[in-house]
Amino acid sequence: MTEIGASPMTDRSLPKMLTQASGMERMFPTLTPAQIERIAVHGRVRPIRAGEVLIEAGEQVVPFFVVTRGQVEIVRPSGTTETLVAVHGPGQFTGEINMLSGRPALLRARASEAGEVIELDHEHFLALVQTDSQLSELIMRAFILRRVELIAHGLGDVVLVGSNHCSGTLRVKEFLTRNGHPYSYIDLDRDADVQVLLDRFHVTAADVPVVICRGEVVLRNPTNQQIADCLGFNDAIDQTQIRDVVIVGAGPAGLAAAVYAASEGLDVLVLETNSPGGQAGSSSKIENYLGFPTGISGQALAGRAYTQAQKFGAQVVIAKGAKQLDCDRKPYAIEIDDSVRVPARTIIIATGAAYRKPSVENLSHFEGAGVYYGATFMEAQLCRGEEVVVVGGGNSAGQAAVFLAQTTKRVHMLVRSSGLAESMSRYLIRRIEQNPAIVLRTNTEIVALEGSEHLESVSWRAAQTGSTETHDIRHIFLMTGAVPSTQWLDGCVALDAKGFIKTGPDLSHDDLVVAHWPLARAPHLLETSLPGVFAVGDVRGGNIKRVASAVGEGSIAISFVHKALHE
Ligand SMILES: Cc1cc2nc3c(=O)[nH]c(=O)nc-3n(C[C@H](O)[C@H](O)[C@H](O)COP(=O)(O)OP(=O)(O)OC[C@H]3O[C@@H](n4cnc5c(N)ncnc54)[C@H](O)[C@@H]3O)c2cc1C
């Protein structure tokens, strides 16, 4: 523990941001004496002195503290000043989501009055939340609500400097948002004082987006992996440890597999190229997932699942994907982006699918600068009050159109075929037909995009008349389906004609002969042509393209992983 002599200047004139939020008792619950006793069994009681720093911002793997006497304040340090965020009195506890993942602390915790705390180290804290379901629920809820408030107020350890007209800025925003990481944003186009900040870090406007990590490290147009490394998202991967199961992909299928595997005592590593949540993470509202009658955003669902997997002890590695599968020997090995190899007894492939792109010249130029593949709250803010285009006739296009129609002037829904997809849910078709802000244009396709830095106009052609129209529209949403992410498997498992992975009963006798299937038994349900390697969710041939089915498959696969491990 460190102690600071002269306390930095703490800005107490600002409101205590967190304490103003609704649901205060849930965010900062006061534990009962019986609950405190149950926690004390896992930790040690110790005195605290006024001014003593219990947790320093940036410190990795921090302890959990319950205040039993005195007071602990939570502040955000920034140079020589501090912003007061919250005050914990007797019966209250420190921490937020980072406590679970072991990522560096975002804020400083300091005793503002002498007293006493119960201290639990990371391991004992995990044991507590895994074994005491009542306390686990109370603590998890508080941690999640605290994180939501930190995000809402941009109270974190990252400053992003960029422009809304720059695709790199949107990528970084999306990466931080989808990883649930709070950040402050400075818009170069709107904030005149920004030059002072740039000068301080010797950054020119050409370097944007710029990410300032913990007030120290300045990253110029960084990759997602560089951001993840700088913010300490990932623990080092132990390459000598042979994992019971390596799960590739942290969409709904991979996260479900991680939750079940870790909760059943398996040693689990999850690899994710981008951010947890997969396609579902880009959905503004999922209304058909069991248990959420008023719907849930894909981001919220993914955030909860990610936290749940970590609570049970799964190691989840962000912005580091599988590059290659070494399937010629056992244990199998997965090569990761930076040439790290992880050995695995079994593997679950949950790499899902990537968006299909229409062949329009300069499409990639406008990606993130007017062309989007998901319609969430973030994109909706960018095109508020404007006309937009949604391309596609399936469920995700329908959802996007209905969602965007709430905040935009008009939604042009372009469908290449003669109508909405047969697979589209009835409730969506009705909402589209009844919404005067949505103009459905069938037999129509995008033919050109124009603009300089940002998309400025869109042209589409109606197949029946052959006529082309051009409109001053700055935002289009491509919701045109997806192709499976199987390139990295390089012939290791049998694929169907469209490149999806064949599993279980879909594998023919010939498939197994070609794959040299070595066992007397047939492949299990969800098992690929490689024993002990399973495929779940949208990457699997015959998948249902639903969050619930991906989650179901992820969980089912674990029962077969146990069997394969005992073989
Ligand atoms: C906009 C949108 C809205 C939707 N709305 C709904 C809905 O309302 N209800 C519903 O039931 N379904 C909905 N869906 C479908 C649902 O989201 C998908 O069926 C589901 O996400 C599939 O889950 P998955 O885990 O199999 O794959 P994905 O969600 O595709 O996740 C795969 C993950 O693997 C990662 N990955 C890929 N390659 C690698 C690699 N080599 N190494 C490491 N990681 C890798 C990807 O980055 C990704 O995170 C929607 C889809 C979209 C796009």
Coordinates of C-alpha atoms and ligand atoms in Angstrom, one line a residue:
M1 CA 0.0 0.0 0.0
T2 CA 1.3 3.5 -0.7
E3 CA 0.5 6.6 1.2
I4 CA 0.5 10.0 -0.2
G5 CA 1.9 12.8 1.9
A6 CA 0.4 16.0 0.5
S7 CA -3.0 15.2 -0.9
P8 CA -3.5 16.4 -4.5
M9 CA -6.1 19.1 -5.0
T10 CA -9.5 17.3 -5.0
D11 CA -12.3 18.9 -7.0
R12 CA -15.1 18.8 -4.5
S13 CA -17.1 21.5 -6.2
L14 CA -18.2 19.0 -8.8
P15 CA -21.2 16.9 -7.9
K16 CA -20.3 13.4 -6.8
M17 CA -21.2 12.0 -10.2
L18 CA -22.0 8.5 -9.2
T19 CA -23.9 9.4 -6.1
Q20 CA -26.4 11.4 -8.2
A21 CA -27.5 8.4 -10.3
S22 CA -30.8 6.7 -9.8
G23 CA -30.7 3.3 -8.1
M24 CA -28.1 4.5 -5.6
E25 CA -28.8 1.7 -3.1
R26 CA -28.1 -0.9 -5.7
M27 CA -24.9 0.8 -6.9
F28 CA -23.7 1.4 -3.4
P29 CA -25.4 -1.1 -1.2
T30 CA -24.8 -1.3 2.6
L31 CA -24.1 -4.9 3.7
T32 CA -25.9 -6.4 6.7
P33 CA -23.7 -7.5 9.6
A34 CA -24.4 -11.2 8.6
Q35 CA -23.2 -10.5 5.1
I36 CA -20.1 -8.8 6.4
E37 CA -19.3 -11.8 8.5
R38 CA -19.6 -14.1 5.5
I39 CA -17.1 -11.9 3.6
A40 CA -14.7 -11.7 6.6
V41 CA -14.2 -15.5 6.5
H42 CA -12.5 -15.0 3.1
G43 CA -10.2 -12.1 4.1
R44 CA -8.4 -10.3 6.8
V45 CA -9.4 -7.4 9.0
R46 CA -7.0 -4.5 9.1
P47 CA -6.8 -0.8 10.2
I48 CA -6.6 2.1 7.8
R49 CA -5.1 5.5 8.4
A50 CA -6.5 8.8 7.1
G51 CA -4.8 9.5 3.7
E52 CA -3.7 6.0 3.1
V53 CA -4.1 4.9 -0.5
L54 CA -5.7 1.5 -0.7
I55 CA -5.9 1.2 -4.5
E56 CA -3.9 3.3 -6.9
A57 CA -5.3 4.0 -10.4
G58 CA -3.4 1.8 -12.9
E59 CA -2.6 -0.9 -10.3
Q60 CA -3.2 -4.4 -11.6
V61 CA -5.1 -7.1 -9.8
V62 CA -6.4 -5.0 -6.9
P63 CA -7.9 -6.2 -3.6
F64 CA -11.6 -5.9 -2.6
F65 CA -12.3 -3.8 0.5
V66 CA -15.3 -3.7 2.8
V67 CA -15.3 -0.7 5.0
T68 CA -16.3 -1.6 8.6
R69 CA -15.2 1.7 10.3
G70 CA -14.2 5.1 8.9
Q71 CA -14.5 6.2 5.3
V72 CA -12.9 5.5 1.9
E73 CA -13.2 7.9 -1.0
I74 CA -13.0 7.1 -4.6
V75 CA -11.3 9.7 -6.9
R76 CA -10.2 10.0 -10.4
P77 CA -6.6 11.3 -10.5
S78 CA -5.7 13.6 -13.4
G79 CA -2.3 15.2 -13.2
T80 CA -2.2 17.1 -9.9
T81 CA -6.0 17.3 -9.5
E82 CA -8.6 14.7 -8.5
T83 CA -12.3 14.4 -9.1
L84 CA -14.3 12.9 -6.3
V85 CA -16.4 10.1 -7.6
A86 CA -17.9 8.3 -4.5
V87 CA -17.5 7.9 -0.8
H88 CA -17.9 4.5 0.9
G89 CA -18.9 4.4 4.5
P90 CA -19.3 1.5 7.0
G91 CA -20.9 -1.6 5.3
Q92 CA -20.0 -0.5 1.8
F93 CA -17.4 -1.9 -0.5
T94 CA -14.9 -0.8 -3.2
G95 CA -14.6 -2.1 -6.7
E96 CA -16.1 -2.3 -10.2
I97 CA -16.0 -4.6 -13.1
N98 CA -12.2 -4.5 -13.4
M99 CA -12.0 -6.4 -10.1
L100 CA -13.1 -9.5 -11.9
S101 CA -11.0 -9.3 -15.0
G102 CA -7.9 -8.3 -13.1
R103 CA -7.5 -5.3 -15.4
P104 CA -5.8 -2.2 -14.0
A105 CA -7.9 -0.1 -11.6
L106 CA -9.5 3.0 -13.2
L107 CA -9.7 5.0 -10.0
R108 CA -7.9 5.7 -6.7
A109 CA -9.3 4.5 -3.4
R110 CA -8.1 6.4 -0.3
A111 CA -9.1 6.4 3.3
S112 CA -10.5 9.8 4.1
E113 CA -11.0 8.9 7.7
A114 CA -9.1 6.4 9.9
G115 CA -11.0 3.2 10.5
E116 CA -11.0 -0.5 9.6
V117 CA -11.6 -2.6 6.5
I118 CA -11.9 -6.3 5.5
E119 CA -9.4 -7.0 2.7
L120 CA -9.8 -9.8 0.2
D121 CA -7.1 -10.5 -2.4
H122 CA -8.2 -11.3 -6.0
E123 CA -8.2 -15.1 -5.6
H124 CA -10.3 -15.0 -2.4
F125 CA -12.6 -12.4 -3.9
L126 CA -13.3 -14.8 -6.9
A127 CA -13.9 -17.7 -4.5
L128 CA -16.4 -15.5 -2.6
V129 CA -18.5 -14.6 -5.7
Q130 CA -18.3 -18.2 -7.0
T131 CA -19.6 -19.7 -3.8
D132 CA -22.0 -17.2 -2.2
S133 CA -24.8 -16.7 -4.7
Q134 CA -26.6 -14.0 -2.7
L135 CA -23.5 -11.8 -2.2
S136 CA -22.4 -12.6 -5.8
E137 CA -25.7 -11.1 -7.1
L138 CA -25.4 -8.0 -4.9
I139 CA -21.8 -7.3 -5.8
M140 CA -22.1 -8.1 -9.5
R141 CA -25.1 -5.8 -9.8
A142 CA -23.2 -3.0 -8.0
F143 CA -20.1 -3.5 -10.2
I144 CA -22.1 -3.4 -13.4
L145 CA -24.1 -0.3 -12.4
R146 CA -20.9 1.5 -11.3
R147 CA -19.3 0.7 -14.7
V148 CA -22.4 2.0 -16.6
E149 CA -22.2 5.3 -14.6
L150 CA -18.4 5.6 -15.3
I151 CA -19.1 5.1 -19.0
A152 CA -22.0 7.6 -19.0
H153 CA -19.7 10.3 -17.4
G154 CA -16.6 9.4 -19.4
L155 CA -14.8 8.7 -16.1
G156 CA -12.0 6.5 -17.2
D157 CA -8.3 6.3 -17.9
V158 CA -8.5 7.0 -21.6
V159 CA -8.9 10.2 -23.6
L160 CA -9.7 9.8 -27.3
V161 CA -9.0 12.7 -29.6
G162 CA -10.5 12.4 -33.0
S163 CA -13.1 13.5 -35.5
N164 CA -16.5 12.1 -36.2
H165 CA -15.6 12.3 -39.9
C166 CA -12.7 9.9 -39.5
S167 CA -13.2 6.1 -39.8
G168 CA -10.3 5.4 -37.5
T169 CA -12.0 7.5 -34.7
L170 CA -15.2 5.5 -35.1
R171 CA -13.3 2.2 -35.0
V172 CA -11.6 3.2 -31.7
K173 CA -14.9 4.5 -30.3
E174 CA -16.5 1.2 -31.2
F175 CA -13.7 -0.9 -29.7
L176 CA -13.8 1.0 -26.4
T177 CA -17.5 1.0 -26.3
R178 CA -17.9 -2.7 -27.1
N179 CA -15.3 -3.5 -24.5
G180 CA -17.3 -1.5 -22.0
H181 CA -14.3 0.8 -21.3
P182 CA -15.1 4.4 -20.2
Y183 CA -13.4 7.2 -22.1
S184 CA -13.5 10.9 -22.6
Y185 CA -13.8 12.1 -26.1
I186 CA -12.5 15.4 -27.6
D187 CA -13.7 16.3 -31.0
L188 CA -11.1 18.1 -33.1
D189 CA -13.8 19.7 -35.1
R190 CA -15.7 21.2 -32.2
D191 CA -13.3 21.8 -29.3
A192 CA -11.1 24.9 -29.9
D193 CA -8.9 24.2 -26.8
V194 CA -7.8 20.9 -28.2
Q195 CA -4.7 22.3 -29.7
V196 CA -3.3 22.9 -26.2
L197 CA -3.7 19.2 -25.4
L198 CA -2.2 18.1 -28.7
D199 CA 0.8 20.4 -28.2
R200 CA 1.4 19.0 -24.7
F201 CA 1.8 15.6 -26.3
H202 CA 3.5 16.8 -29.5
V203 CA 0.7 15.4 -31.6
T204 CA -0.3 16.9 -34.9
A205 CA -3.8 16.8 -36.3
A206 CA -2.6 14.3 -38.9
D207 CA -2.1 11.7 -36.2
V208 CA -5.7 11.3 -35.3
P209 CA -7.3 9.3 -33.8
V210 CA -5.1 9.8 -30.8
V211 CA -5.5 7.7 -27.7
I212 CA -4.0 8.9 -24.4
C213 CA -3.7 6.0 -22.1
R214 CA -3.7 6.7 -18.3
G215 CA -2.5 10.2 -19.0
E216 CA 0.9 9.0 -20.0
V217 CA 1.1 6.9 -23.2
V218 CA 0.2 8.6 -26.4
L219 CA -0.9 6.2 -29.2
R220 CA -1.2 7.7 -32.7
N221 CA -3.9 6.0 -34.8
P222 CA -3.3 2.7 -32.8
T223 CA -4.6 -0.7 -33.7
N224 CA -7.2 -2.3 -31.4
Q225 CA -4.4 -4.7 -30.2
Q226 CA -2.2 -1.7 -29.2
I227 CA -5.1 -0.2 -27.3
A228 CA -5.8 -3.5 -25.6
D229 CA -2.2 -3.8 -24.6
C230 CA -1.9 -0.3 -23.3
L231 CA -5.0 -0.5 -21.2
G232 CA -4.0 -3.9 -19.8
F233 CA -7.0 -5.7 -21.2
N234 CA -5.1 -9.0 -21.4
D235 CA -3.0 -11.1 -19.0
A236 CA 0.0 -12.7 -20.5
I237 CA -0.8 -16.1 -22.2
D238 CA 1.1 -19.0 -20.7
Q239 CA 2.2 -21.0 -23.7
T240 CA 3.4 -24.0 -21.7
Q241 CA 0.0 -24.6 -20.1
I242 CA -2.1 -27.1 -22.0
R243 CA -5.7 -25.9 -21.7
D244 CA -8.6 -28.2 -21.3
V245 CA -10.4 -26.2 -23.9
V246 CA -9.5 -23.2 -26.0
I247 CA -12.6 -21.3 -27.3
V248 CA -12.0 -19.3 -30.5
G249 CA -14.4 -16.4 -30.8
A250 CA -16.3 -14.5 -28.0
G251 CA -19.7 -14.0 -29.6
P252 CA -22.7 -15.4 -27.9
A253 CA -21.7 -19.0 -28.7
G254 CA -18.1 -18.7 -27.5
L255 CA -19.1 -16.8 -24.3
A256 CA -21.8 -19.3 -23.5
A257 CA -19.2 -22.1 -23.9
A258 CA -16.8 -20.2 -21.7
V259 CA -19.4 -19.7 -18.9
Y260 CA -20.3 -23.4 -18.9
A261 CA -16.8 -24.7 -19.3
A262 CA -15.3 -22.5 -16.5
S263 CA -18.3 -23.0 -14.2
E264 CA -17.8 -26.8 -14.6
G265 CA -14.2 -26.6 -13.5
L266 CA -12.4 -26.7 -16.9
D267 CA -9.3 -24.7 -17.6
V268 CA -10.5 -22.3 -20.3
L269 CA -8.9 -19.8 -22.6
V270 CA -11.0 -17.6 -25.0
L271 CA -9.4 -15.8 -27.9
E272 CA -11.2 -12.9 -29.6
T273 CA -10.0 -11.0 -32.6
N274 CA -12.0 -7.9 -31.8
S275 CA -14.4 -7.3 -28.9
P276 CA -16.7 -9.6 -26.9
G277 CA -20.2 -9.9 -28.3
G278 CA -19.7 -10.8 -32.0
Q279 CA -22.5 -9.9 -34.3
A280 CA -24.9 -9.7 -31.4
G281 CA -22.8 -6.9 -29.9
S282 CA -23.8 -4.7 -32.9
S283 CA -27.5 -5.3 -32.4
S284 CA -29.3 -2.3 -31.0
K285 CA -32.0 -4.4 -29.4
I286 CA -32.6 -8.1 -29.2
E287 CA -36.2 -8.7 -28.5
N288 CA -36.5 -12.5 -28.9
Y289 CA -33.9 -13.7 -26.4
L290 CA -35.5 -15.7 -23.6
G291 CA -35.9 -13.8 -20.3
F292 CA -35.8 -10.3 -21.6
P293 CA -39.4 -9.3 -22.4
T294 CA -38.6 -5.7 -23.0
G295 CA -35.5 -6.6 -25.1
I296 CA -31.8 -6.1 -24.4
S297 CA -29.1 -4.4 -26.4
G298 CA -26.5 -6.8 -27.8
Q299 CA -23.8 -4.8 -26.0
A300 CA -25.5 -5.2 -22.6
L301 CA -26.0 -8.9 -23.2
A302 CA -22.4 -9.4 -24.3
G303 CA -21.1 -7.3 -21.3
R304 CA -22.9 -9.5 -18.8
A305 CA -21.8 -12.7 -20.5
Y306 CA -18.2 -11.6 -20.5
T307 CA -18.4 -10.7 -16.8
Q308 CA -20.0 -14.0 -16.1
A309 CA -17.3 -16.0 -17.9
Q310 CA -14.6 -14.1 -16.0
K311 CA -16.4 -14.6 -12.7
F312 CA -16.0 -18.4 -13.2
G313 CA -12.4 -18.0 -14.0
A314 CA -12.2 -18.2 -17.8
Q315 CA -9.3 -16.2 -19.3
V316 CA -10.6 -14.0 -22.1
V317 CA -8.0 -12.4 -24.4
I318 CA -9.2 -9.4 -26.4
A319 CA -8.0 -8.2 -29.8
K320 CA -5.9 -11.3 -30.3
G321 CA -7.3 -13.8 -32.8
A322 CA -6.5 -17.3 -33.9
K323 CA -4.3 -17.2 -37.0
Q324 CA -3.9 -20.9 -37.6
L325 CA -4.9 -24.2 -36.2
D326 CA -2.1 -26.8 -35.9
C327 CA -4.1 -30.0 -36.3
D328 CA -1.4 -32.5 -37.3
R329 CA -0.6 -33.5 -33.7
K330 CA -2.0 -33.7 -30.2
P331 CA -2.4 -31.7 -28.2
Y332 CA -3.6 -29.4 -30.9
A333 CA -2.1 -25.9 -31.0
I334 CA -3.6 -22.5 -32.0
E335 CA -1.3 -19.9 -33.4
I336 CA -2.2 -16.3 -32.3
D337 CA -1.7 -13.1 -34.2
D338 CA 1.8 -12.3 -32.8
S339 CA 3.1 -15.9 -33.2
V340 CA 2.2 -17.1 -29.8
R341 CA 1.1 -20.7 -29.8
V342 CA -1.4 -22.1 -27.3
P343 CA -1.7 -25.9 -26.8
A344 CA -5.2 -27.3 -26.3
R345 CA -6.7 -30.7 -25.4
T346 CA -10.0 -29.7 -27.0
I347 CA -11.1 -26.7 -29.1
I348 CA -14.4 -25.0 -29.7
I349 CA -14.7 -23.0 -32.9
A350 CA -17.1 -20.1 -32.4
T351 CA -15.8 -17.7 -34.9
G352 CA -19.2 -16.9 -36.4
A353 CA -19.6 -15.0 -39.6
A354 CA -18.5 -11.6 -41.1
Y355 CA -20.6 -9.2 -43.0
R356 CA -21.3 -9.6 -46.7
K357 CA -20.4 -6.5 -48.6
P358 CA -22.1 -5.4 -51.9
S359 CA -19.6 -4.8 -54.7
V360 CA -19.6 -1.0 -54.8
E361 CA -16.5 0.9 -55.7
N362 CA -14.9 2.8 -52.8
L363 CA -17.1 1.1 -50.2
S364 CA -14.2 0.6 -47.8
H365 CA -13.3 4.3 -48.1
F366 CA -16.5 5.2 -46.3
E367 CA -16.5 2.4 -43.8
G368 CA -17.1 4.1 -40.4
A369 CA -17.4 7.4 -42.3
G370 CA -21.0 6.9 -43.5
V371 CA -21.1 3.1 -44.1
Y372 CA -22.0 1.0 -41.1
Y373 CA -22.6 -2.7 -40.4
G374 CA -24.5 -2.3 -37.2
A375 CA -27.2 0.0 -36.0
T376 CA -26.7 0.8 -32.4
F377 CA -27.3 3.8 -30.2
M378 CA -23.8 5.1 -31.2
E379 CA -24.6 5.1 -35.0
A380 CA -28.1 6.5 -34.4
Q381 CA -26.6 9.5 -32.7
L382 CA -24.4 10.2 -35.7
C383 CA -27.4 10.4 -38.1
R384 CA -30.1 11.9 -35.9
G385 CA -32.6 13.9 -37.9
E386 CA -31.1 12.9 -41.3
E387 CA -32.2 10.6 -44.1
V388 CA -30.5 7.1 -44.0
V389 CA -30.4 4.0 -46.1
V390 CA -30.7 0.5 -44.8
V391 CA -29.7 -2.3 -47.3
G392 CA -31.1 -5.8 -46.8
G393 CA -34.4 -7.6 -46.4
G394 CA -33.6 -9.9 -43.4
N395 CA -34.2 -9.7 -39.7
S396 CA -31.2 -7.5 -38.9
A397 CA -32.1 -5.0 -41.7
G398 CA -35.7 -4.9 -40.4
Q399 CA -34.5 -4.2 -36.8
A400 CA -32.1 -1.6 -38.0
A401 CA -34.8 0.2 -40.0
V402 CA -37.3 0.2 -37.2
F403 CA -34.7 1.4 -34.7
L404 CA -33.3 4.2 -36.9
A405 CA -36.8 5.4 -37.9
Q406 CA -37.2 6.6 -34.3
T407 CA -34.5 9.2 -34.6
T408 CA -33.9 9.9 -38.3
K409 CA -36.0 11.9 -40.8
R410 CA -36.5 9.0 -43.2
V411 CA -35.2 5.4 -43.7
H412 CA -35.0 4.1 -47.3
M413 CA -34.9 0.3 -47.0
L414 CA -33.4 -1.1 -50.1
V415 CA -34.1 -4.8 -50.9
R416 CA -32.6 -6.4 -54.0
S417 CA -35.3 -9.1 -54.2
S418 CA -39.0 -8.5 -54.7
G419 CA -39.8 -8.4 -51.0
L420 CA -38.7 -8.8 -47.4
A421 CA -37.1 -12.1 -46.6
E422 CA -39.4 -15.0 -45.8
S423 CA -37.4 -15.6 -42.7
M424 CA -38.2 -12.1 -41.3
S425 CA -40.3 -12.2 -38.2
R426 CA -44.0 -11.2 -38.6
Y427 CA -43.8 -8.6 -35.9
L428 CA -41.0 -6.8 -37.8
I429 CA -42.8 -6.9 -41.1
R430 CA -45.8 -5.3 -39.5
R431 CA -43.8 -2.5 -37.9
I432 CA -42.0 -1.7 -41.2
E433 CA -45.2 -1.6 -43.1
Q434 CA -47.0 0.6 -40.6
N435 CA -44.1 3.0 -40.0
P436 CA -44.5 6.2 -42.2
A437 CA -40.8 7.0 -41.8
I438 CA -39.7 3.8 -43.5
V439 CA -39.8 3.7 -47.3
L440 CA -39.5 0.1 -48.6
R441 CA -37.9 -0.1 -52.0
T442 CA -37.8 -3.6 -53.4
N443 CA -35.9 -4.8 -56.6
T444 CA -33.5 -2.0 -55.8
E445 CA -29.7 -2.0 -55.3
I446 CA -26.9 0.4 -54.4
V447 CA -24.8 1.4 -57.4
A448 CA -22.6 4.2 -56.2
L449 CA -21.3 6.1 -53.2
E450 CA -19.8 9.6 -53.4
G451 CA -18.0 11.9 -51.0
S452 CA -14.6 13.0 -50.0
E453 CA -13.7 12.3 -46.3
H454 CA -17.3 11.3 -45.4
L455 CA -20.1 9.8 -47.5
E456 CA -22.2 12.5 -49.1
S457 CA -24.5 10.9 -51.6
V458 CA -25.9 7.5 -52.5
S459 CA -27.2 6.2 -55.8
W460 CA -29.5 3.3 -56.3
R461 CA -31.0 1.6 -59.3
A462 CA -34.5 0.1 -59.5
A463 CA -34.2 -3.2 -61.5
Q464 CA -37.7 -3.0 -63.1
T465 CA -37.4 0.5 -64.6
G466 CA -33.6 0.6 -64.9
S467 CA -33.6 4.2 -63.6
T468 CA -31.0 5.4 -61.2
E469 CA -31.6 8.0 -58.4
T470 CA -29.0 9.9 -56.5
H471 CA -29.8 11.3 -53.0
D472 CA -27.8 13.5 -50.6
I473 CA -27.6 10.8 -47.9
R474 CA -24.7 10.6 -45.5
H475 CA -25.3 7.3 -43.8
I476 CA -26.0 3.8 -45.1
F477 CA -26.4 0.7 -43.0
L478 CA -25.4 -2.6 -44.8
M479 CA -27.3 -5.5 -43.3
T480 CA -26.8 -8.0 -46.1
G481 CA -25.8 -11.2 -44.4
A482 CA -22.6 -12.8 -43.5
V483 CA -19.9 -15.3 -44.6
P484 CA -18.3 -17.8 -42.1
S485 CA -15.0 -16.9 -40.5
T486 CA -13.2 -20.2 -41.3
Q487 CA -10.2 -19.0 -43.4
W488 CA -7.8 -19.6 -40.5
L489 CA -8.7 -23.3 -40.3
D490 CA -6.9 -24.0 -43.6
G491 CA -8.2 -27.5 -44.4
C492 CA -8.2 -28.9 -40.8
V493 CA -11.9 -29.6 -40.7
A494 CA -14.5 -30.5 -43.3
L495 CA -16.6 -27.6 -44.6
D496 CA -19.8 -27.5 -46.6
A497 CA -20.2 -25.9 -50.0
K498 CA -20.6 -22.4 -48.5
G499 CA -17.6 -22.7 -46.2
F500 CA -19.5 -23.4 -43.0
I501 CA -18.2 -26.2 -40.7
K502 CA -19.8 -29.6 -40.9
T503 CA -20.5 -31.3 -37.6
G504 CA -22.0 -34.5 -36.1
P505 CA -24.6 -36.2 -38.2
D506 CA -23.9 -33.8 -41.1
L507 CA -20.5 -35.4 -41.7
S508 CA -20.9 -38.1 -44.3
H509 CA -19.0 -41.4 -44.4
D510 CA -16.9 -39.9 -47.2
D511 CA -16.1 -36.8 -45.2
L512 CA -14.8 -38.9 -42.4
V513 CA -12.7 -41.1 -44.7
V514 CA -11.1 -38.0 -46.3
A515 CA -10.5 -36.5 -42.8
H516 CA -8.9 -39.8 -41.6
W517 CA -11.3 -39.9 -38.7
P518 CA -9.4 -42.2 -36.3
L519 CA -12.0 -43.3 -33.7
A520 CA -14.4 -46.2 -33.7
R521 CA -17.3 -43.9 -32.6
A522 CA -19.0 -41.5 -34.8
P523 CA -18.5 -37.7 -34.2
H524 CA -20.5 -36.3 -31.3
L525 CA -23.2 -33.7 -32.0
L526 CA -21.3 -30.4 -32.8
E527 CA -18.0 -32.3 -33.2
T528 CA -16.1 -31.5 -36.4
S529 CA -14.2 -34.1 -38.6
L530 CA -11.3 -33.6 -36.1
P531 CA -11.9 -35.4 -32.8
G532 CA -12.2 -33.1 -29.8
V533 CA -12.7 -30.0 -32.0
F534 CA -16.2 -28.6 -31.9
A535 CA -18.0 -25.9 -33.9
V536 CA -20.9 -23.9 -32.5
G537 CA -23.1 -21.0 -33.5
D538 CA -23.1 -19.1 -36.9
V539 CA -19.9 -20.7 -38.1
R540 CA -21.5 -24.1 -38.2
G541 CA -23.3 -25.5 -41.2
G542 CA -27.1 -25.5 -40.7
N543 CA -26.9 -22.9 -37.9
I544 CA -30.0 -21.0 -37.0
K545 CA -28.6 -17.4 -36.9
R546 CA -30.0 -16.6 -33.5
V547 CA -28.5 -15.6 -30.3
A548 CA -30.4 -18.2 -28.4
S549 CA -29.3 -21.1 -30.7
A550 CA -25.7 -19.9 -30.6
V551 CA -25.8 -19.8 -26.7
G552 CA -27.5 -23.2 -26.7
E553 CA -24.9 -24.8 -28.9
G554 CA -22.0 -23.2 -26.9
S555 CA -23.4 -24.8 -23.7
I556 CA -24.2 -28.2 -25.2
A557 CA -20.7 -28.5 -26.7
I558 CA -19.2 -28.5 -23.2
S559 CA -20.9 -31.7 -22.2
F560 CA -19.1 -33.3 -25.2
V561 CA -15.8 -31.6 -24.3
H562 CA -16.0 -33.5 -21.0
K563 CA -16.4 -36.8 -22.9
A564 CA -13.6 -36.0 -25.3
L565 CA -11.3 -35.1 -22.3
H566 CA -11.9 -38.6 -20.8
E567 CA -11.3 -40.4 -24.1
Ligands
LIG1 C1 -27.2 -6.4 -36.4 C2 -27.6 -7.8 -36.0 C3 -28.8 -7.9 -35.2 C4 -29.1 -9.2 -34.8 N1 -30.3 -9.4 -34.1 C5 -30.6 -10.6 -33.6 C6 -31.8 -10.7 -32.7 O1 -32.5 -9.8 -32.4 N2 -32.1 -12.0 -32.3 C7 -31.3 -13.1 -32.5 O2 -31.6 -14.2 -32.1 N3 -30.2 -13.0 -33.4 C8 -29.9 -11.8 -33.9 N4 -28.8 -11.6 -34.7 C9 -28.0 -12.8 -35.0 C10 -27.0 -13.2 -33.9 O3 -26.4 -12.0 -33.4 C11 -26.0 -14.2 -34.3 O4 -26.7 -15.4 -34.7 C12 -25.1 -14.6 -33.2 O5 -24.3 -13.4 -32.8 C13 -24.1 -15.7 -33.6 O6 -23.2 -15.9 -32.5 P1 -21.8 -16.6 -32.7 O7 -21.2 -16.5 -31.4 O8 -22.0 -17.9 -33.3 O9 -21.0 -15.7 -33.8 P2 -20.7 -14.2 -33.9 O10 -21.7 -13.4 -33.2 O11 -20.4 -13.9 -35.3 O12 -19.3 -14.1 -33.1 C14 -18.1 -14.6 -33.5 C15 -16.9 -14.0 -32.9 O13 -15.7 -14.6 -33.3 C16 -14.7 -13.6 -33.5 N5 -13.7 -14.2 -34.4 C17 -13.8 -14.4 -35.8 N6 -12.7 -15.0 -36.2 C18 -11.9 -15.1 -35.2 C19 -10.6 -15.7 -35.0 N7 -9.9 -16.1 -36.1 N8 -10.0 -15.7 -33.8 C20 -10.7 -15.2 -32.7 N9 -11.9 -14.7 -32.8 C21 -12.5 -14.6 -34.0 C22 -15.5 -12.5 -34.1 O14 -14.7 -11.3 -33.9 C23 -16.8 -12.5 -33.2 O15 -16.7 -11.7 -32.1 C24 -28.4 -10.3 -35.1 C25 -27.2 -10.2 -35.9 C26 -26.8 -8.9 -36.3 C27 -25.6 -8.7 -37.2

